[in-house]
XYZ file of C-alpha atoms in Angstrom:
527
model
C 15.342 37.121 24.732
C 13.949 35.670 22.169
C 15.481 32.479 22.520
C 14.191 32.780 26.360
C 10.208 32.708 24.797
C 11.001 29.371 22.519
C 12.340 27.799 25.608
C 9.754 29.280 27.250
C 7.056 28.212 24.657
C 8.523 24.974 24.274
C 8.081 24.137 27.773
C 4.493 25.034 27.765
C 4.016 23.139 24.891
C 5.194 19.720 26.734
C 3.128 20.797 30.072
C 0.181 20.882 27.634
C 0.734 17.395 26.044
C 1.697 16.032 29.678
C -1.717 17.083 31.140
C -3.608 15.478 28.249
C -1.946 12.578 27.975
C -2.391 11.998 31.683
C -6.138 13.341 31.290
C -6.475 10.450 28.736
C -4.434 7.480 31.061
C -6.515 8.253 33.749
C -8.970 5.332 34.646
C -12.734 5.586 34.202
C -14.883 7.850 36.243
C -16.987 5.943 38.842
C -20.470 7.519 37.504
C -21.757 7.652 34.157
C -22.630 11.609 34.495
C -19.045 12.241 34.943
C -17.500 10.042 32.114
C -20.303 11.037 30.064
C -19.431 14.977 30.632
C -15.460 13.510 30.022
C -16.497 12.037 26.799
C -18.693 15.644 25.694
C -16.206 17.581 26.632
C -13.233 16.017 24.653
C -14.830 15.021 21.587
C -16.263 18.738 21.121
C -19.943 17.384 22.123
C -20.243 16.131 18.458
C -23.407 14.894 17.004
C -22.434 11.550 16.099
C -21.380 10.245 19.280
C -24.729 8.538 20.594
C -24.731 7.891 24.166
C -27.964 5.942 25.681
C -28.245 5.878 29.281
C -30.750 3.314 31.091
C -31.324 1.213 34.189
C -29.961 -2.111 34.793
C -32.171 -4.932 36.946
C -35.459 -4.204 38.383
C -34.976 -4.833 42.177
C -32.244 -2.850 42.649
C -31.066 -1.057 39.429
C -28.122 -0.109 38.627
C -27.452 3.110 36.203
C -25.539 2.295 32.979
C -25.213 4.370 29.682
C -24.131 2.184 26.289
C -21.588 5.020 24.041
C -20.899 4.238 20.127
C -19.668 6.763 17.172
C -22.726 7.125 14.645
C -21.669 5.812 11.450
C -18.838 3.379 12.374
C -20.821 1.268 14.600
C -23.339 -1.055 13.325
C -26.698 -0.216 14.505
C -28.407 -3.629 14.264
C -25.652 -5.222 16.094
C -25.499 -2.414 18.910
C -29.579 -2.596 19.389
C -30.010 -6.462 19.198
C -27.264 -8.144 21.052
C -26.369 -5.368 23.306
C -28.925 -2.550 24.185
C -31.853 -5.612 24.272
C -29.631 -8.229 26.402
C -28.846 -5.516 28.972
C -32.142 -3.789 29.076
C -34.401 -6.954 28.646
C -32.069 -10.117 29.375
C -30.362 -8.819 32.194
C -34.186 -8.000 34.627
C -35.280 -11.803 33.601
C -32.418 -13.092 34.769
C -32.718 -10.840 38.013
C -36.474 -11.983 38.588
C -35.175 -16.132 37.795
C -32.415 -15.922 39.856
C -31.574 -14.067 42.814
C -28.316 -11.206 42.832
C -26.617 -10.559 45.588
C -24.936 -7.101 44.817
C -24.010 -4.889 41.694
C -20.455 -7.041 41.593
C -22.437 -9.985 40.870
C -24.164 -8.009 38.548
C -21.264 -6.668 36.971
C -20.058 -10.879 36.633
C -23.071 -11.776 34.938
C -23.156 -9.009 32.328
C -19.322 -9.905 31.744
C -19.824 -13.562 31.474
C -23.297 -14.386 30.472
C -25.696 -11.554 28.941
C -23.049 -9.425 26.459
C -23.156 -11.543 23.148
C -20.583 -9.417 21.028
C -17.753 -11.898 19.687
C -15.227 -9.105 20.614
C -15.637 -8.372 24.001
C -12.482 -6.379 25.838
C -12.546 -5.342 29.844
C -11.537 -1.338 29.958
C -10.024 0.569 32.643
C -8.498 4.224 31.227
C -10.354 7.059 29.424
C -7.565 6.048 26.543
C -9.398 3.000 25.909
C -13.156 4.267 25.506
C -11.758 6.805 23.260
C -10.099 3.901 21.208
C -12.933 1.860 21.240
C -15.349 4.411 20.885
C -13.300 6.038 17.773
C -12.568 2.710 16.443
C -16.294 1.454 15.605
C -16.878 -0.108 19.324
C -19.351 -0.226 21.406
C -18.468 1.204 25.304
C -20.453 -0.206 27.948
C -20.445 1.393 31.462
C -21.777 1.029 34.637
C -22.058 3.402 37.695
C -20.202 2.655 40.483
C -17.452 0.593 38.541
C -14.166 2.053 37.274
C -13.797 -0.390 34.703
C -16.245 -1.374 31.682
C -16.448 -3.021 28.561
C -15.814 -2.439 24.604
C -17.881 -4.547 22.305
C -16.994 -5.185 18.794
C -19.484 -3.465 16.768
C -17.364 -1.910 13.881
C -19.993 -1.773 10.781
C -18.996 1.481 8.610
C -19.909 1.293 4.923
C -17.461 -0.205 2.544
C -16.421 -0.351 -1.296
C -16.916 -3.774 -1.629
C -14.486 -5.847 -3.701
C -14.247 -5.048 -6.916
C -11.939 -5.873 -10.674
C -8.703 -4.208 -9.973
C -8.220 -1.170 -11.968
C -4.346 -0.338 -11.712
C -3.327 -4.062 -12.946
C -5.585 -5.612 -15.500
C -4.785 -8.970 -16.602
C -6.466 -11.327 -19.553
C -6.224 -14.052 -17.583
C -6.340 -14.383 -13.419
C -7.932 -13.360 -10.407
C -10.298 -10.342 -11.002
C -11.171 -9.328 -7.636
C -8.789 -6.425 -5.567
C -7.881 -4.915 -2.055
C -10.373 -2.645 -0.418
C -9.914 0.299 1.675
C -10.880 -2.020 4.531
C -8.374 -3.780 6.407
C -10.355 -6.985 7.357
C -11.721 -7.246 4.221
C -7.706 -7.156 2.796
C -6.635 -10.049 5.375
C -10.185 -12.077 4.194
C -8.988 -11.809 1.001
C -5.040 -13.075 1.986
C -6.562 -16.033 4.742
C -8.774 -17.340 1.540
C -6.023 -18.249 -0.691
C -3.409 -19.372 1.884
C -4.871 -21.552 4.451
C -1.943 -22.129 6.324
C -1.396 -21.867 10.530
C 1.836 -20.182 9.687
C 0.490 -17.195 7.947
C 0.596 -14.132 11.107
C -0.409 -11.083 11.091
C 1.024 -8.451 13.414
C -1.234 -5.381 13.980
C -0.656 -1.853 15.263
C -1.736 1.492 15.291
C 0.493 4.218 14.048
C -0.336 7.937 13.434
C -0.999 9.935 17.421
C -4.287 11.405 15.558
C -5.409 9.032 13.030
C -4.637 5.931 14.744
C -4.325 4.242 11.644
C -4.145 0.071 11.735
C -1.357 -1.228 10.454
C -0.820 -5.385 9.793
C 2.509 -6.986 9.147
C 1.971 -10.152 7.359
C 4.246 -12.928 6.505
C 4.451 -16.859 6.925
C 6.712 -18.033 9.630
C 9.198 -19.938 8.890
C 9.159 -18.993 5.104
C 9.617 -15.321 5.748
C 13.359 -14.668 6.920
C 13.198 -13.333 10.823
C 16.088 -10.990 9.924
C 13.455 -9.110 7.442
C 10.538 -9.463 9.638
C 12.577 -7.648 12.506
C 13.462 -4.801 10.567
C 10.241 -4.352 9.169
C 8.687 -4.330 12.451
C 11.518 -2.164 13.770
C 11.090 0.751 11.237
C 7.324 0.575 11.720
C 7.857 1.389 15.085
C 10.166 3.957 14.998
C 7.340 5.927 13.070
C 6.403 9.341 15.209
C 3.877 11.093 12.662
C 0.787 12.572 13.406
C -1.225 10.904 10.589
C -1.167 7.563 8.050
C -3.729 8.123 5.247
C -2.447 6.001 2.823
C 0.334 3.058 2.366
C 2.476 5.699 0.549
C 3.441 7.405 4.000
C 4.799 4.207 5.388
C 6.582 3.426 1.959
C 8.180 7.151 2.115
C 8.840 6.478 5.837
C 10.509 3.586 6.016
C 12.289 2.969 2.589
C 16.239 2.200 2.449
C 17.147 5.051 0.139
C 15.062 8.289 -0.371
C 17.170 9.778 -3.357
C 16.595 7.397 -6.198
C 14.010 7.304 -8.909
C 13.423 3.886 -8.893
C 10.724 2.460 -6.500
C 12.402 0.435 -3.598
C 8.956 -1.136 -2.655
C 6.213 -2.965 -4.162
C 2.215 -1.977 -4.062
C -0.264 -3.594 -5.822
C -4.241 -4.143 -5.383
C -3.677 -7.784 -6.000
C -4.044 -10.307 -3.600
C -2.903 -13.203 -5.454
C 0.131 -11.304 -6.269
C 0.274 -10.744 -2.417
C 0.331 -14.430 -1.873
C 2.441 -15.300 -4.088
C 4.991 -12.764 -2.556
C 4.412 -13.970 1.179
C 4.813 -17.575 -0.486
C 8.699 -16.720 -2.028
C 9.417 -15.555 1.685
C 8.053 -11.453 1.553
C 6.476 -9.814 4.493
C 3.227 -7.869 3.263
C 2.656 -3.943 5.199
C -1.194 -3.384 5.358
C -2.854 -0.179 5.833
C -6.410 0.628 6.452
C -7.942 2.969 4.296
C -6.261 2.222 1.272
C -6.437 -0.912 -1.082
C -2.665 -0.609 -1.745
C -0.627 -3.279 0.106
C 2.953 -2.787 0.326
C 5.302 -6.305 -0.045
C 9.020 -6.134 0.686
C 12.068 -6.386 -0.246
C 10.979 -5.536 -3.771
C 13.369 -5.773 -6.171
C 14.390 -4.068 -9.562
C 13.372 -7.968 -11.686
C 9.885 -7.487 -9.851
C 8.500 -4.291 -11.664
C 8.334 -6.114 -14.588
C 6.455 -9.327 -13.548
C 2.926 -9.563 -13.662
C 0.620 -12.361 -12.339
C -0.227 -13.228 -15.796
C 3.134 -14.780 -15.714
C 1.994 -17.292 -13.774
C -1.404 -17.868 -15.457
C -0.402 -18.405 -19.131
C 2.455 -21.031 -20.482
C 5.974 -20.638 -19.542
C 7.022 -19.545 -22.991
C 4.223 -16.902 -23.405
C 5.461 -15.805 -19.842
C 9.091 -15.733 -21.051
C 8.650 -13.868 -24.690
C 6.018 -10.997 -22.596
C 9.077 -10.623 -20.017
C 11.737 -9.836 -22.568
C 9.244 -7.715 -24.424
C 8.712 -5.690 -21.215
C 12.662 -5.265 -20.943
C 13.285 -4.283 -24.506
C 10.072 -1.635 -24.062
C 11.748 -0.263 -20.778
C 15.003 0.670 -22.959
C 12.786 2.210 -25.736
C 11.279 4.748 -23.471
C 14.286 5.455 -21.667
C 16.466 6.283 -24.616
C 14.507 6.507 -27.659
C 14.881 10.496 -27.762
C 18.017 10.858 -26.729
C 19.127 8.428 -29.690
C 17.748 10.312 -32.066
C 18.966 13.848 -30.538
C 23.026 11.864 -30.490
C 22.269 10.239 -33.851
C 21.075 13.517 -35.496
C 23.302 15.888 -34.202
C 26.266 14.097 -33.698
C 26.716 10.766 -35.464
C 24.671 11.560 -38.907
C 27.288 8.780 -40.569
C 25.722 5.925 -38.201
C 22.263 6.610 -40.127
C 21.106 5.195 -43.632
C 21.990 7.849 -45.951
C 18.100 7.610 -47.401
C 16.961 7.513 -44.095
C 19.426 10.634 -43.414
C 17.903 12.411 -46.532
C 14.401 12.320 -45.529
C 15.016 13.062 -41.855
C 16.970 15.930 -43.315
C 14.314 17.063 -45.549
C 12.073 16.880 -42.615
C 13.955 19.175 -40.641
C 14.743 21.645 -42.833
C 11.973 24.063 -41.849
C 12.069 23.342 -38.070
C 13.836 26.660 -36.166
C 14.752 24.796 -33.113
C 17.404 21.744 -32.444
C 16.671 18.808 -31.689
C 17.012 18.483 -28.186
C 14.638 21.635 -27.836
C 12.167 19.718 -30.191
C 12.281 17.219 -28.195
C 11.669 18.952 -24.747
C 9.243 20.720 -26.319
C 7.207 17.363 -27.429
C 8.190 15.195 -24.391
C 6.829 18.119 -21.686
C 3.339 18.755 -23.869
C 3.354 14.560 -23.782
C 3.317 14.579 -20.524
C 0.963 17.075 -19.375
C -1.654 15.534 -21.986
C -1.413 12.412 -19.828
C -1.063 13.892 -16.493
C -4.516 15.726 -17.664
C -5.976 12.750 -18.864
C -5.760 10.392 -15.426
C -6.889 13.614 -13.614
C -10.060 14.574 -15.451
C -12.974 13.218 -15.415
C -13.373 9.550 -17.524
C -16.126 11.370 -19.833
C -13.081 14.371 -20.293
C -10.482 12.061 -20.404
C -10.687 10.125 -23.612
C -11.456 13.417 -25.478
C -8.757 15.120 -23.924
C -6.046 12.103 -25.151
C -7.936 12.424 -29.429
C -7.088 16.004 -29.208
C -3.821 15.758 -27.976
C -2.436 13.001 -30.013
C -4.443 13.427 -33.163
C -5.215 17.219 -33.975
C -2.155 19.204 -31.856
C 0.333 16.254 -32.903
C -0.671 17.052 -36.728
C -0.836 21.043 -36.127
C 2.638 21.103 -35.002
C 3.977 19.608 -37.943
C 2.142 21.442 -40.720
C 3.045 24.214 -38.598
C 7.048 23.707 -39.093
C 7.772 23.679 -35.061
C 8.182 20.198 -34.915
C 9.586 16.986 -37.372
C 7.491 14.089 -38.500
C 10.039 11.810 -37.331
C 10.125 13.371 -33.900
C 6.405 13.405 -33.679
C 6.968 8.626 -34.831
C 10.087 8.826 -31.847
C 7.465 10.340 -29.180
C 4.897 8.417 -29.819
C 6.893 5.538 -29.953
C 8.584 6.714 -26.117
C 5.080 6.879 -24.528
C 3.291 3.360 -25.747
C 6.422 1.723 -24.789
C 6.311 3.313 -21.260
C 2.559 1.590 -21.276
C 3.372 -1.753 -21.607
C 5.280 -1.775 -18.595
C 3.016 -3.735 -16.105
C 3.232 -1.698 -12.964
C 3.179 2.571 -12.679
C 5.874 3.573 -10.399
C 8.278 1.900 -12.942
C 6.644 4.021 -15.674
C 7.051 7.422 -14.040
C 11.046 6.112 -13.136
C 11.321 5.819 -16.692
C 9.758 9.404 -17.259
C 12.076 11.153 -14.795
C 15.345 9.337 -16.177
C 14.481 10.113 -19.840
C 15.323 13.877 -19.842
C 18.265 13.360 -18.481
C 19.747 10.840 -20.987
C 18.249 13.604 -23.486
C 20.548 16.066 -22.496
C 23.640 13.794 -22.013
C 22.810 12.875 -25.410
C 22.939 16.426 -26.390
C 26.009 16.884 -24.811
C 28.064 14.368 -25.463
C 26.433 12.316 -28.055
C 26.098 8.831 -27.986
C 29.062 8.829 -25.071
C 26.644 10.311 -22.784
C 24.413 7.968 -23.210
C 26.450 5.211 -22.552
C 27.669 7.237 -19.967
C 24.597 7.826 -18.207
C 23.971 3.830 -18.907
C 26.904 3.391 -16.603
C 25.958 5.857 -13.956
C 22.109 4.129 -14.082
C 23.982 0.589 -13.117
C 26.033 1.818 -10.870
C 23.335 3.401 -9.108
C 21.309 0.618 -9.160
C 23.976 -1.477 -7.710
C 24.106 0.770 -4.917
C 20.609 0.509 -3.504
C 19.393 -2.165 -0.362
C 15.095 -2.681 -0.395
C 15.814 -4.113 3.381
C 19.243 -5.327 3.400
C 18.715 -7.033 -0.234
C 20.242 -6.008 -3.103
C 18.310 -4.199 -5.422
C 19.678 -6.107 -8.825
C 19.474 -9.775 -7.112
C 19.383 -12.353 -8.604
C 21.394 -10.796 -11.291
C 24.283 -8.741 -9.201
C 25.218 -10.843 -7.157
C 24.866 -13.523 -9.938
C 22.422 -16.559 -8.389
C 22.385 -19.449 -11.177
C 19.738 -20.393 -9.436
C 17.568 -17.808 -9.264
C 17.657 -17.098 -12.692
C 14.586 -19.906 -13.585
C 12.135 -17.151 -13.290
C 14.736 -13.282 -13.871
C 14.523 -12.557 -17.487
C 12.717 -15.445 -18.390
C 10.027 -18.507 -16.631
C 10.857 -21.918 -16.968
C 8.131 -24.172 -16.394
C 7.024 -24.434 -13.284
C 7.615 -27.954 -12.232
C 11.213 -26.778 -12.610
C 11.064 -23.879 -9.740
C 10.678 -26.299 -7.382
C 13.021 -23.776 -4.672
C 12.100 -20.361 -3.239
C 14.553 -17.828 -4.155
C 17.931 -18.045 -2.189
C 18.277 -14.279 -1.933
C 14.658 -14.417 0.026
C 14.655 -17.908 1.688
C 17.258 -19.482 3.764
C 15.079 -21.695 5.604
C 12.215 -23.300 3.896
C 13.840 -23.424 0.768
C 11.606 -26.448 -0.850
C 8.238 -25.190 -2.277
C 8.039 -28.154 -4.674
C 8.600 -32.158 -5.532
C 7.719 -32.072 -8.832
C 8.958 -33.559 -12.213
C 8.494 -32.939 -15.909
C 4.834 -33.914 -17.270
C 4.850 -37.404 -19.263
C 2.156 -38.032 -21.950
C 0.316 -41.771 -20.829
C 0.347 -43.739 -23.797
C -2.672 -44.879 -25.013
């Protein structure tokens, strides 16, 4: 029986999204009382739908009503070029020039008196509600079953501002908005090439988010471009508020700490990603673009890189990798090294790290749970309170509860120096979602280290590779150019070269526009 009423439910269900969906395809209304009781009734009769009804012509006037949405239209541009032309434009023309009937009415209004740059012919109820909801202006006429939408989207906006997730010494200094036009501005400026599409849709049945796709044919590979367009439109979700529900949507692998694609606020970093051959996902409403494949070598570039000498570039990239391994398995060193391998340490060094632990009650892996978790919740409640709360928050947690837990006896001195060391080498990796890999991984090389000693942490070393051997980021391999080994490739991996000799794209990325670059080494002129 039961199984009778969710059938039965079920069914209704479908009947119900049938009849809307047909309410909604069905075309426009052929007076303006009855789309304008359509529109009421729909939208809940809400305040900020403004709907202005008027007469068009003065011989024989026709009725028209102008709909926009109160706050994503701009006012000026709704009031000057198309309330004024229609109501004051349109009866000159009628007293200069004689016309015939309301078609040649409707004609002239199409061709002649709306101004708008955007200007789109509607037929269904779908399409005002698009328009309308989109920042449009609808434009209707009695007696017609069509009408038009003019481009009038003018909501307030952040502006551009410094970026505030990637700083850099030297570079660019503006960042991504939450608007999407503003985010494609920023792309067109700095590559000013024919070749550079986007690809815009609308995903989400609710929010209607926009979505663009960009990418530079004939740099991009079409294989990559396909699939990203494929997955996109396989999405069926009610809502897309930010670029992270695409990313956890349409990634290759969901069970894996490491991030399989790459966001940033940076448009030059953008660019220079669409330039190696990467197809860019952007999403209005957030100032977080999404770039593809991303790769495990890319989470420790920055666009400084590319700004400062190639052997600054090169010593801050190995400095990056060699911090990365600090905060993975600093604490589980020391928990294999003093519990299990005391003859691979100094014997001084042993004596004093003995002496410091001699009135601490717990071992060391508890010790270091123990500091690691109250690390982390002192910086998960620094980013979430409030900037004036934040920095006091971070002097009280380092400084005076660091300090009361060892004259307290709970924790060790030198575990307090390991910590420490853990979390400022997680900082100087460039971009988060790295960082918070590392965080997740760390515990459990602590307790393989525990365990098994320094086994388990080669161990887990192997099971980490392995891993990331495994994983695709859109049908590339995660550890490229190193596994598979490109010789290549490997001018800008662990280290840049100069940059008159990366004169190819990557061959991992690129297969057909290979050549970015005729250049060769720099010759003094002698004087």
């Amino acid at each position: 029986m039961a199984k009778i009423l969710r059938r039965t439910r079920k069914k209704k269900k479908k009947k119900i999204v049938e009849n809307i969906s047909s309410d909604y395809n069905q075309p426009i209304k052929q007076t303006i009382e009855e789309n304008k009781t359509f529109v009421n009734a729909e939208l809940g009769n809400s305040f900020d739908i403004v709907i202005r009804e008027f007469k068009l012509g003065k011989k024989n006037p026709i009725k028209a009503a102008v709909m926009y949405t109160d706050g994503l239209a701009d006012k000026d541009l709704v009031h000057n070029y198309v309330l004024e032309t229609l109501m004051i434009d349109v009866r000159e023309a009628e007293l200069n020039q004689q016309i015939a009937n309301s078609q040649d009415l409707y004609n002239r209004i199409k061709e002649f008196s709306l101004t708008g740059a955007e200007l789109t012919e509607i037929t269904t109820m779908k399409a005002i509600f698009n328009h309308l909801l989109s920042g449009d202006t609808i434009v209707l006429l009695d007696g017609f079953t069509n009408g038009f939408g003019v481009g009038s989207r003018g909501w307030q906006d952040r502006g551009v501002q410094e970026p505030s997730s990637e700083q850099v010494v030297r570079g660019p200094k503006d960042a991504f908005t939450e608007t999407i036009r503003t985010n494609t501005a920023l792309i067109r400026r700095r590559i000013k090439d024919t070749n550079l599409w986007f690809d815009t849709q609308k995903i989400g049945k609710r929010t209607k988010t926009d979505i663009a796709v960009a990418y530079i044919k004939g740099v991009a590979s079409d294989d990559i471009v396909s699939e990203v367009k494929e997955r996109l439109q396989k999405i069926d979700i009610d809502s897309i508020l930010e670029s992270g529900y695409i990313e956890e949507l349409i990634q290759d692998e969901t069970y894996t700490p490491f991030p399989l694609m790459y966001h940033t606020e940076r448009p030059d970093a953008i660019c220079a990603g669409l330039l190696e051959g990467r197809v860019a996902i952007l999403v209005d409403g957030t100032p977080f673009v999404l770039l593809v494949p991303a790769l495990f070598i890319d989470f420790f570039q920055s666009s400084e890189d590319y700004y400062q000498r190639s052997d600054i570039s090169s010593l801050l990239r190995l400095l990056r990798f060699f911090a990365f391994f600090l905060a993975m398995i600093t604490p589980s060193a020391y928990i294999a090294l003093t519990t299990f391998h005391q003859e691979m340490i100094p014997t001084p060094l042993l004596i004093s790290i003995a002496a410091q632990r001699e009135g601490v009650p717990f071992p060391a892996l508890v010790e270091a749970l123990m500091m690691e978790a109250t690390f982390e919740i002192l910086r998960e409640a620094g980013i979430r309170m409030p900037r004036a709360v934040g920095s006091a928050i971070s002097i009280v947690g380092t400084l005076i509860l660091g300090q009361s837990a060892v004259e307290a006896g709970i924790v060790s001195p030198a575990m307090v120096i390991v910590v420490s060391l853990t979390a400022i080498s997680s900082f100087v990796l460039p971009h988060y979602n790295i960082a918070i890999s590392v965080r997740m991984i760390r515990f459990c090389f602590m307790i393989l280290a525990a365990i098994f000693g320094l086994y388990g942490i080669i161990l887990g070393l192997i099971i980490m590779v392995l891993h990331l051997a495994s994983l695709r980021s859109f049908g590339i391999p995660y550890l490229s150019p190193m596994a598979p080994m490109g010789i290549k490739d490997q001018k800008d991996a662990l280290i840049r070269l100069p940059l008159w000799m990366q004169s190819r794209r990557p061959t991992y990325l690129n297969k057909q526009d290979k050549i970015r670059a005729n250049t060769k080494e720099p010759k003094p002129t002698r004087q």
